[in-house]
Amino acid sequence: MKKVKEVRRYCKYCRKHTLHKVSQLKLTRKRGALKLSSRKFERIMKGYGGFPRPKTMKSSRHGVKTTKRVTLLYKCSECNRITPSIGIKAKKFSFVEK
Ligand SMILES: [Zn+2]
């Protein structure tokens, strides 16, 4: 899927159509090492026994997922507020220049 970087759309804060800059949501933050869930996970992994989560889709007969959900962020050029869109499913995603 290809999308343009700038688009005119309705801003609910300005209550009118303004120019929005489109960007893709990317999660870069790691999970907290001291959170209860990660401590629990480490405790389980420590001794005997296998991995505590079910095997990935790859090893099952159902095959691998081929699409990924892309969340787009629209930043208003007037109030600089960001509105996220509902994720679209796409195999490939890229921005194109107009
Ligand atoms: Zn706005």
mmCIF file of N, CA, C and O and ligand atoms in Angstrom:
data_model
loop_
_atom_site.group_PDB
_atom_site.id
_atom_site.type_symbol
_atom_site.label_atom_id
_atom_site.label_comp_id
_atom_site.label_asym_id
_atom_site.label_seq_id
_atom_site.Cartn_x
_atom_site.Cartn_y
_atom_site.Cartn_z
ATOM 1 N N MET A 1 0.833 -1.201 0.000
ATOM 2 C CA MET A 1 0.000 0.000 0.000
ATOM 3 C C MET A 1 0.869 1.251 0.000
ATOM 4 O O MET A 1 1.861 1.313 0.704
ATOM 5 N N LYS A 2 0.468 2.237 -0.809
ATOM 6 C CA LYS A 2 1.226 3.494 -0.878
ATOM 7 C C LYS A 2 0.357 4.646 -0.413
ATOM 8 O O LYS A 2 -0.816 4.723 -0.756
ATOM 9 N N LYS A 3 0.959 5.530 0.345
ATOM 10 C CA LYS A 3 0.227 6.687 0.867
ATOM 11 C C LYS A 3 1.041 7.945 0.666
ATOM 12 O O LYS A 3 2.262 7.902 0.673
ATOM 13 N N VAL A 4 0.335 9.087 0.548
ATOM 14 C CA VAL A 4 1.036 10.359 0.428
ATOM 15 C C VAL A 4 1.356 10.901 1.828
ATOM 16 O O VAL A 4 0.675 10.595 2.791
ATOM 17 N N LYS A 5 2.425 11.717 1.885
ATOM 18 C CA LYS A 5 2.897 12.192 3.187
ATOM 19 C C LYS A 5 2.052 13.342 3.750
ATOM 20 O O LYS A 5 2.011 13.552 4.951
ATOM 21 N N GLU A 6 1.442 14.102 2.857
ATOM 22 C CA GLU A 6 0.627 15.223 3.329
ATOM 23 C C GLU A 6 -0.782 15.096 2.786
ATOM 24 O O GLU A 6 -0.973 14.762 1.619
ATOM 25 N N VAL A 7 -1.757 15.362 3.648
ATOM 26 C CA VAL A 7 -3.146 15.202 3.213
ATOM 27 C C VAL A 7 -4.022 16.229 3.933
ATOM 28 O O VAL A 7 -3.742 16.616 5.065
ATOM 29 N N ARG A 8 -5.058 16.693 3.216
ATOM 30 C CA ARG A 8 -6.002 17.622 3.835
ATOM 31 C C ARG A 8 -7.135 16.818 4.422
ATOM 32 O O ARG A 8 -7.807 16.079 3.713
ATOM 33 N N ARG A 9 -7.313 16.923 5.747
ATOM 34 C CA ARG A 9 -8.414 16.191 6.387
ATOM 35 C C ARG A 9 -8.928 16.972 7.585
ATOM 36 O O ARG A 9 -8.321 17.923 8.022
ATOM 37 N N TYR A 10 -10.067 16.500 8.070
ATOM 38 C CA TYR A 10 -10.751 17.214 9.147
ATOM 39 C C TYR A 10 -9.998 17.064 10.462
ATOM 40 O O TYR A 10 -9.629 15.957 10.867
ATOM 41 N N CYS A 11 -9.767 18.191 11.150
ATOM 42 C CA CYS A 11 -9.164 18.154 12.479
ATOM 43 C C CYS A 11 -10.261 18.421 13.495
ATOM 44 O O CYS A 11 -10.941 19.438 13.426
ATOM 45 N N LYS A 12 -10.440 17.484 14.427
ATOM 46 C CA LYS A 12 -11.550 17.628 15.374
ATOM 47 C C LYS A 12 -11.268 18.674 16.437
ATOM 48 O O LYS A 12 -12.164 19.117 17.138
ATOM 49 N N TYR A 13 -9.997 19.085 16.558
ATOM 50 C CA TYR A 13 -9.643 20.113 17.541
ATOM 51 C C TYR A 13 -9.836 21.508 16.960
ATOM 52 O O TYR A 13 -10.310 22.410 17.635
ATOM 53 N N CYS A 14 -9.438 21.680 15.681
ATOM 54 C CA CYS A 14 -9.630 22.971 15.003
ATOM 55 C C CYS A 14 -11.045 23.087 14.435
ATOM 56 O O CYS A 14 -11.473 24.169 14.064
ATOM 57 N N ARG A 15 -11.737 21.993 14.304
ATOM 58 C CA ARG A 15 -13.080 21.899 13.740
ATOM 59 C C ARG A 15 -13.155 22.403 12.295
ATOM 60 O O ARG A 15 -14.083 23.109 11.906
ATOM 61 N N LYS A 16 -12.140 22.101 11.536
ATOM 62 C CA LYS A 16 -12.146 22.425 10.108
ATOM 63 C C LYS A 16 -11.107 21.572 9.393
ATOM 64 O O LYS A 16 -10.331 20.863 10.041
ATOM 65 N N HIS A 17 -11.072 21.663 8.058
ATOM 66 C CA HIS A 17 -10.085 20.914 7.286
ATOM 67 C C HIS A 17 -8.753 21.641 7.302
ATOM 68 O O HIS A 17 -8.688 22.832 7.004
ATOM 69 N N THR A 18 -7.719 20.927 7.669
ATOM 70 C CA THR A 18 -6.366 21.494 7.665
ATOM 71 C C THR A 18 -5.405 20.493 7.044
ATOM 72 O O THR A 18 -5.738 19.323 6.857
ATOM 73 N N LEU A 19 -4.185 20.967 6.779
ATOM 74 C CA LEU A 19 -3.161 20.096 6.210
ATOM 75 C C LEU A 19 -2.568 19.209 7.313
ATOM 76 O O LEU A 19 -2.193 19.702 8.379
ATOM 77 N N HIS A 20 -2.511 17.928 7.059
ATOM 78 C CA HIS A 20 -1.963 16.997 8.046
ATOM 79 C C HIS A 20 -0.735 16.289 7.492
ATOM 80 O O HIS A 20 -0.699 15.928 6.317
ATOM 81 N N LYS A 21 0.236 16.090 8.365
ATOM 82 C CA LYS A 21 1.411 15.304 7.983
ATOM 83 C C LYS A 21 1.207 13.877 8.454
ATOM 84 O O LYS A 21 0.861 13.624 9.604
ATOM 85 N N VAL A 22 1.430 12.938 7.551
ATOM 86 C CA VAL A 22 1.174 11.538 7.861
ATOM 87 C C VAL A 22 2.483 10.838 8.223
ATOM 88 O O VAL A 22 3.489 11.001 7.541
ATOM 89 N N SER A 23 2.470 10.107 9.321
ATOM 90 C CA SER A 23 3.634 9.291 9.683
ATOM 91 C C SER A 23 3.157 7.941 10.191
ATOM 92 O O SER A 23 1.989 7.760 10.516
ATOM 93 N N GLN A 24 4.091 7.027 10.275
ATOM 94 C CA GLN A 24 3.741 5.659 10.680
ATOM 95 C C GLN A 24 4.113 5.445 12.139
ATOM 96 O O GLN A 24 5.173 5.891 12.582
ATOM 97 N N LEU A 25 3.241 4.782 12.858
ATOM 98 C CA LEU A 25 3.515 4.494 14.267
ATOM 99 C C LEU A 25 4.542 3.370 14.374
ATOM 100 O O LEU A 25 4.385 2.318 13.778
ATOM 101 N N LYS A 26 5.611 3.644 15.134
ATOM 102 C CA LYS A 26 6.641 2.622 15.331
ATOM 103 C C LYS A 26 6.944 2.501 16.806
ATOM 104 O O LYS A 26 7.214 3.494 17.481
ATOM 105 N N LEU A 27 6.904 1.274 17.283
ATOM 106 C CA LEU A 27 7.189 1.047 18.697
ATOM 107 C C LEU A 27 8.674 0.723 18.861
ATOM 108 O O LEU A 27 9.170 -0.254 18.314
ATOM 109 N N THR A 28 9.375 1.563 19.597
ATOM 110 C CA THR A 28 10.811 1.355 19.776
ATOM 111 C C THR A 28 11.156 1.034 21.219
ATOM 112 O O THR A 28 12.251 0.581 21.514
ATOM 113 N N ARG A 29 10.211 1.297 22.119
ATOM 114 C CA ARG A 29 10.490 1.108 23.536
ATOM 115 C C ARG A 29 10.555 -0.384 23.881
ATOM 116 O O ARG A 29 9.733 -1.166 23.407
ATOM 117 N N LYS A 30 11.526 -0.749 24.730
ATOM 118 C CA LYS A 30 11.614 -2.139 25.182
ATOM 119 C C LYS A 30 10.715 -2.346 26.396
ATOM 120 O O LYS A 30 10.355 -1.399 27.085
ATOM 121 N N ARG A 31 10.434 -3.617 26.672
ATOM 122 C CA ARG A 31 9.626 -3.930 27.842
ATOM 123 C C ARG A 31 10.447 -3.695 29.104
ATOM 124 O O ARG A 31 11.658 -3.941 29.124
ATOM 125 N N GLY A 32 9.780 -3.240 30.151
ATOM 126 C CA GLY A 32 10.472 -2.975 31.407
ATOM 127 C C GLY A 32 11.035 -4.247 32.013
ATOM 128 O O GLY A 32 10.321 -5.235 32.160
ATOM 129 N N ALA A 33 12.303 -4.221 32.386
ATOM 130 C CA ALA A 33 12.963 -5.421 32.903
ATOM 131 C C ALA A 33 12.526 -5.742 34.327
ATOM 132 O O ALA A 33 12.651 -6.870 34.781
ATOM 133 N N LEU A 34 12.030 -4.742 35.034
ATOM 134 C CA LEU A 34 11.667 -4.960 36.432
ATOM 135 C C LEU A 34 10.158 -5.105 36.640
ATOM 136 O O LEU A 34 9.693 -5.202 37.759
ATOM 137 N N LYS A 35 9.412 -5.130 35.549
ATOM 138 C CA LYS A 35 7.964 -5.318 35.652
ATOM 139 C C LYS A 35 7.656 -6.726 36.144
ATOM 140 O O LYS A 35 8.432 -7.652 35.897
ATOM 141 N N LEU A 36 6.514 -6.875 36.793
ATOM 142 C CA LEU A 36 6.134 -8.182 37.358
ATOM 143 C C LEU A 36 6.083 -9.262 36.279
ATOM 144 O O LEU A 36 6.561 -10.379 36.480
ATOM 145 N N SER A 37 5.527 -8.918 35.125
ATOM 146 C CA SER A 37 5.375 -9.904 34.063
ATOM 147 C C SER A 37 6.723 -10.438 33.581
ATOM 148 O O SER A 37 6.884 -11.640 33.354
ATOM 149 N N SER A 38 7.728 -9.537 33.452
ATOM 150 C CA SER A 38 9.028 -9.988 32.971
ATOM 151 C C SER A 38 9.808 -10.744 34.048
ATOM 152 O O SER A 38 10.589 -11.638 33.753
ATOM 153 N N ARG A 39 9.572 -10.384 35.311
ATOM 154 C CA ARG A 39 10.209 -11.133 36.402
ATOM 155 C C ARG A 39 9.644 -12.549 36.462
ATOM 156 O O ARG A 39 10.356 -13.526 36.650
ATOM 157 N N LYS A 40 8.315 -12.646 36.292
ATOM 158 C CA LYS A 40 7.635 -13.934 36.291
ATOM 159 C C LYS A 40 8.168 -14.808 35.155
ATOM 160 O O LYS A 40 8.455 -15.984 35.333
ATOM 161 N N PHE A 41 8.299 -14.188 33.976
ATOM 162 C CA PHE A 41 8.779 -14.888 32.777
ATOM 163 C C PHE A 41 10.182 -15.429 33.004
ATOM 164 O O PHE A 41 10.499 -16.566 32.664
ATOM 165 N N GLU A 42 11.047 -14.611 33.616
ATOM 166 C CA GLU A 42 12.424 -15.020 33.891
ATOM 167 C C GLU A 42 12.459 -16.202 34.857
ATOM 168 O O GLU A 42 13.268 -17.110 34.712
ATOM 169 N N ARG A 43 11.580 -16.155 35.866
ATOM 170 C CA ARG A 43 11.532 -17.221 36.869
ATOM 171 C C ARG A 43 11.141 -18.554 36.212
ATOM 172 O O ARG A 43 11.684 -19.603 36.529
ATOM 173 N N ILE A 44 10.192 -18.490 35.284
ATOM 174 C CA ILE A 44 9.751 -19.697 34.595
ATOM 175 C C ILE A 44 10.867 -20.237 33.693
ATOM 176 O O ILE A 44 11.123 -21.435 33.635
ATOM 177 N N MET A 45 11.575 -19.358 33.020
ATOM 178 C CA MET A 45 12.617 -19.750 32.077
ATOM 179 C C MET A 45 13.862 -20.293 32.772
ATOM 180 O O MET A 45 14.697 -20.944 32.152
ATOM 181 N N LYS A 46 13.986 -20.020 34.063
ATOM 182 C CA LYS A 46 15.216 -20.325 34.796
ATOM 183 C C LYS A 46 15.512 -21.829 34.876
ATOM 184 O O LYS A 46 16.598 -22.261 34.568
ATOM 185 N N GLY A 47 14.538 -22.611 35.312
ATOM 186 C CA GLY A 47 14.811 -24.021 35.610
ATOM 187 C C GLY A 47 14.547 -24.960 34.456
ATOM 188 O O GLY A 47 14.775 -24.625 33.303
ATOM 189 N N TYR A 48 14.034 -26.125 34.767
ATOM 190 C CA TYR A 48 13.685 -27.096 33.745
ATOM 191 C C TYR A 48 12.371 -26.687 33.099
ATOM 192 O O TYR A 48 11.673 -25.814 33.589
ATOM 193 N N GLY A 49 12.035 -27.361 32.013
ATOM 194 C CA GLY A 49 10.782 -27.083 31.333
ATOM 195 C C GLY A 49 10.994 -26.154 30.165
ATOM 196 O O GLY A 49 11.990 -25.451 30.082
ATOM 197 N N GLY A 50 10.037 -26.168 29.288
ATOM 198 C CA GLY A 50 10.213 -25.437 28.043
ATOM 199 C C GLY A 50 9.757 -24.001 28.098
ATOM 200 O O GLY A 50 9.567 -23.436 29.175
ATOM 201 N N PHE A 51 9.580 -23.470 26.936
ATOM 202 C CA PHE A 51 9.129 -22.096 26.757
ATOM 203 C C PHE A 51 7.658 -22.001 27.175
ATOM 204 O O PHE A 51 6.846 -22.844 26.775
ATOM 205 N N PRO A 52 7.303 -21.003 27.980
ATOM 206 C CA PRO A 52 5.942 -20.973 28.527
ATOM 207 C C PRO A 52 4.842 -20.522 27.579
ATOM 208 O O PRO A 52 3.683 -20.480 27.960
ATOM 209 N N ARG A 53 5.166 -20.162 26.370
ATOM 210 C CA ARG A 53 4.128 -19.712 25.444
ATOM 211 C C ARG A 53 3.964 -20.725 24.293
ATOM 212 O O ARG A 53 4.908 -21.441 23.979
ATOM 213 N N PRO A 54 2.794 -20.773 23.685
ATOM 214 C CA PRO A 54 2.597 -21.718 22.585
ATOM 215 C C PRO A 54 3.535 -21.446 21.405
ATOM 216 O O PRO A 54 3.994 -20.315 21.226
ATOM 217 N N LYS A 55 3.767 -22.474 20.607
ATOM 218 C CA LYS A 55 4.663 -22.344 19.454
ATOM 219 C C LYS A 55 4.075 -21.371 18.437
ATOM 220 O O LYS A 55 2.857 -21.246 18.311
ATOM 221 N N THR A 56 4.947 -20.717 17.692
ATOM 222 C CA THR A 56 4.498 -19.717 16.725
ATOM 223 C C THR A 56 3.784 -20.377 15.551
ATOM 224 O O THR A 56 3.892 -21.580 15.343
ATOM 225 N N MET A 57 3.090 -19.550 14.797
ATOM 226 C CA MET A 57 2.298 -20.020 13.669
ATOM 227 C C MET A 57 3.160 -20.736 12.618
ATOM 228 O O MET A 57 2.678 -21.574 11.880
ATOM 229 N N LYS A 58 4.429 -20.356 12.538
ATOM 230 C CA LYS A 58 5.341 -20.907 11.545
ATOM 231 C C LYS A 58 5.388 -22.430 11.591
ATOM 232 O O LYS A 58 5.391 -23.086 10.565
ATOM 233 N N SER A 59 5.431 -22.944 12.835
ATOM 234 C CA SER A 59 5.604 -24.386 12.981
ATOM 235 C C SER A 59 4.292 -25.148 12.842
ATOM 236 O O SER A 59 4.291 -26.348 12.660
ATOM 237 N N SER A 60 3.176 -24.426 12.908
ATOM 238 C CA SER A 60 1.897 -25.116 12.776
ATOM 239 C C SER A 60 1.541 -25.264 11.302
ATOM 240 O O SER A 60 2.160 -24.675 10.421
ATOM 241 N N ARG A 61 0.492 -26.043 11.049
ATOM 242 C CA ARG A 61 0.130 -26.301 9.649
ATOM 243 C C ARG A 61 -0.691 -25.172 9.047
ATOM 244 O O ARG A 61 -1.041 -25.195 7.875
ATOM 245 N N HIS A 62 -1.027 -24.164 9.871
ATOM 246 C CA HIS A 62 -1.864 -23.079 9.367
ATOM 247 C C HIS A 62 -1.090 -22.015 8.590
ATOM 248 O O HIS A 62 -1.684 -21.129 7.997
ATOM 249 N N GLY A 63 0.213 -22.068 8.638
ATOM 250 C CA GLY A 63 0.997 -21.130 7.858
ATOM 251 C C GLY A 63 1.311 -19.845 8.594
ATOM 252 O O GLY A 63 0.897 -19.632 9.735
ATOM 253 N N VAL A 64 2.026 -18.963 7.927
ATOM 254 C CA VAL A 64 2.504 -17.734 8.531
ATOM 255 C C VAL A 64 1.587 -16.580 8.130
ATOM 256 O O VAL A 64 1.018 -16.579 7.045
ATOM 257 N N LYS A 65 1.457 -15.623 9.021
ATOM 258 C CA LYS A 65 0.682 -14.427 8.679
ATOM 259 C C LYS A 65 1.426 -13.620 7.628
ATOM 260 O O LYS A 65 2.639 -13.421 7.732
ATOM 261 N N THR A 66 0.687 -13.143 6.610
ATOM 262 C CA THR A 66 1.360 -12.443 5.522
ATOM 263 C C THR A 66 1.131 -10.933 5.570
ATOM 264 O O THR A 66 1.791 -10.192 4.871
ATOM 265 N N THR A 67 0.173 -10.491 6.369
ATOM 266 C CA THR A 67 -0.090 -9.064 6.437
ATOM 267 C C THR A 67 0.179 -8.537 7.839
ATOM 268 O O THR A 67 0.153 -9.279 8.813
ATOM 269 N N LYS A 68 0.434 -7.230 7.903
ATOM 270 C CA LYS A 68 0.672 -6.574 9.178
ATOM 271 C C LYS A 68 -0.221 -5.344 9.255
ATOM 272 O O LYS A 68 -0.502 -4.707 8.244
ATOM 273 N N ARG A 69 -0.651 -5.019 10.472
ATOM 274 C CA ARG A 69 -1.490 -3.853 10.641
ATOM 275 C C ARG A 69 -0.619 -2.597 10.745
ATOM 276 O O ARG A 69 0.322 -2.563 11.527
ATOM 277 N N VAL A 70 -0.937 -1.581 9.951
ATOM 278 C CA VAL A 70 -0.178 -0.341 9.953
ATOM 279 C C VAL A 70 -1.036 0.757 10.570
ATOM 280 O O VAL A 70 -2.151 0.986 10.120
ATOM 281 N N THR A 71 -0.519 1.411 11.595
ATOM 282 C CA THR A 71 -1.237 2.525 12.206
ATOM 283 C C THR A 71 -0.625 3.832 11.728
ATOM 284 O O THR A 71 0.581 4.036 11.837
ATOM 285 N N LEU A 72 -1.472 4.696 11.188
ATOM 286 C CA LEU A 72 -0.993 5.982 10.677
ATOM 287 C C LEU A 72 -1.314 7.093 11.665
ATOM 288 O O LEU A 72 -2.366 7.100 12.299
ATOM 289 N N LEU A 73 -0.368 8.032 11.807
ATOM 290 C CA LEU A 73 -0.573 9.175 12.681
ATOM 291 C C LEU A 73 -0.716 10.423 11.830
ATOM 292 O O LEU A 73 0.123 10.697 10.979
ATOM 293 N N TYR A 74 -1.793 11.153 12.063
ATOM 294 C CA TYR A 74 -2.026 12.390 11.321
ATOM 295 C C TYR A 74 -1.749 13.578 12.225
ATOM 296 O O TYR A 74 -2.411 13.740 13.251
ATOM 297 N N LYS A 75 -0.754 14.392 11.848
ATOM 298 C CA LYS A 75 -0.394 15.542 12.671
ATOM 299 C C LYS A 75 -0.908 16.822 12.016
ATOM 300 O O LYS A 75 -0.546 17.138 10.875
ATOM 301 N N CYS A 76 -1.748 17.538 12.735
ATOM 302 C CA CYS A 76 -2.324 18.778 12.210
ATOM 303 C C CYS A 76 -1.263 19.860 12.138
ATOM 304 O O CYS A 76 -0.461 20.013 13.055
ATOM 305 N N SER A 77 -1.263 20.611 11.036
ATOM 306 C CA SER A 77 -0.234 21.634 10.861
ATOM 307 C C SER A 77 -0.553 22.907 11.641
ATOM 308 O O SER A 77 0.302 23.756 11.828
ATOM 309 N N GLU A 78 -1.796 23.063 12.094
ATOM 310 C CA GLU A 78 -2.167 24.281 12.815
ATOM 311 C C GLU A 78 -2.059 24.126 14.331
ATOM 312 O O GLU A 78 -1.509 24.974 15.001
ATOM 313 N N CYS A 79 -2.601 23.027 14.867
ATOM 314 C CA CYS A 79 -2.548 22.859 16.324
ATOM 315 C C CYS A 79 -1.511 21.830 16.758
ATOM 316 O O CYS A 79 -1.291 21.635 17.950
ATOM 317 N N ASN A 80 -0.856 21.175 15.805
ATOM 318 C CA ASN A 80 0.196 20.183 16.068
ATOM 319 C C ASN A 80 -0.269 18.988 16.887
ATOM 320 O O ASN A 80 0.535 18.368 17.574
ATOM 321 N N ARG A 81 -1.551 18.698 16.848
ATOM 322 C CA ARG A 81 -2.031 17.542 17.585
ATOM 323 C C ARG A 81 -2.093 16.327 16.661
ATOM 324 O O ARG A 81 -2.329 16.473 15.466
ATOM 325 N N ILE A 82 -1.888 15.170 17.257
ATOM 326 C CA ILE A 82 -1.819 13.947 16.467
ATOM 327 C C ILE A 82 -3.074 13.100 16.675
ATOM 328 O O ILE A 82 -3.477 12.874 17.811
ATOM 329 N N THR A 83 -3.672 12.690 15.563
ATOM 330 C CA THR A 83 -4.804 11.761 15.637
ATOM 331 C C THR A 83 -4.409 10.464 14.950
ATOM 332 O O THR A 83 -4.063 10.479 13.776
ATOM 333 N N PRO A 84 -4.438 9.356 15.686
ATOM 334 C CA PRO A 84 -4.121 8.077 15.061
ATOM 335 C C PRO A 84 -5.301 7.531 14.285
ATOM 336 O O PRO A 84 -6.455 7.793 14.628
ATOM 337 N N SER A 85 -5.018 6.785 13.222
ATOM 338 C CA SER A 85 -6.084 6.172 12.441
ATOM 339 C C SER A 85 -6.216 4.709 12.846
ATOM 340 O O SER A 85 -5.322 4.151 13.470
ATOM 341 N N ILE A 86 -7.324 4.110 12.478
ATOM 342 C CA ILE A 86 -7.502 2.681 12.732
ATOM 343 C C ILE A 86 -6.546 1.937 11.806
ATOM 344 O O ILE A 86 -6.406 2.303 10.633
ATOM 345 N N GLY A 87 -5.877 0.916 12.350
ATOM 346 C CA GLY A 87 -4.868 0.200 11.581
ATOM 347 C C GLY A 87 -5.393 -0.433 10.311
ATOM 348 O O GLY A 87 -6.427 -1.081 10.311
ATOM 349 N N ILE A 88 -4.659 -0.241 9.214
ATOM 350 C CA ILE A 88 -5.027 -0.877 7.949
ATOM 351 C C ILE A 88 -4.107 -2.077 7.783
ATOM 352 O O ILE A 88 -2.931 -2.003 8.106
ATOM 353 N N LYS A 89 -4.638 -3.153 7.232
ATOM 354 C CA LYS A 89 -3.797 -4.327 7.000
ATOM 355 C C LYS A 89 -3.149 -4.214 5.632
ATOM 356 O O LYS A 89 -3.819 -3.930 4.634
ATOM 357 N N ALA A 90 -1.830 -4.405 5.601
ATOM 358 C CA ALA A 90 -1.112 -4.304 4.339
ATOM 359 C C ALA A 90 0.102 -5.214 4.343
ATOM 360 O O ALA A 90 0.748 -5.405 5.364
ATOM 361 N N LYS A 91 0.397 -5.781 3.171
ATOM 362 C CA LYS A 91 1.597 -6.605 3.027
ATOM 363 C C LYS A 91 2.830 -5.738 3.038
ATOM 364 O O LYS A 91 3.809 -6.001 3.724
ATOM 365 N N LYS A 92 2.791 -4.702 2.185
ATOM 366 C CA LYS A 92 3.911 -3.769 2.081
ATOM 367 C C LYS A 92 3.345 -2.380 2.314
ATOM 368 O O LYS A 92 2.240 -2.075 1.849
ATOM 369 N N PHE A 93 4.125 -1.548 2.959
ATOM 370 C CA PHE A 93 3.654 -0.185 3.175
ATOM 371 C C PHE A 93 4.768 0.807 2.903
ATOM 372 O O PHE A 93 5.900 0.604 3.352
ATOM 373 N N SER A 94 4.463 1.874 2.170
ATOM 374 C CA SER A 94 5.469 2.905 1.912
ATOM 375 C C SER A 94 4.793 4.244 1.621
ATOM 376 O O SER A 94 3.637 4.293 1.213
ATOM 377 N N PHE A 95 5.556 5.312 1.835
ATOM 378 C CA PHE A 95 5.060 6.649 1.518
ATOM 379 C C PHE A 95 5.568 7.053 0.146
ATOM 380 O O PHE A 95 6.684 6.725 -0.240
ATOM 381 N N VAL A 96 4.732 7.781 -0.591
ATOM 382 C CA VAL A 96 5.160 8.285 -1.897
ATOM 383 C C VAL A 96 5.068 9.807 -1.908
ATOM 384 O O VAL A 96 4.223 10.406 -1.239
ATOM 385 N N GLU A 97 5.954 10.430 -2.693
ATOM 386 C CA GLU A 97 5.895 11.877 -2.882
ATOM 387 C C GLU A 97 4.820 12.183 -3.895
ATOM 388 O O GLU A 97 4.618 11.432 -4.850
ATOM 389 N N LYS A 98 4.146 13.283 -3.708
ATOM 390 C CA LYS A 98 3.060 13.666 -4.586
ATOM 391 C C LYS A 98 3.590 14.130 -5.928
ATOM 392 O O LYS A 98 4.543 14.855 -5.984
HETATM 393 ZN ZN ZN B 1 -5.813 21.056 14.296
#
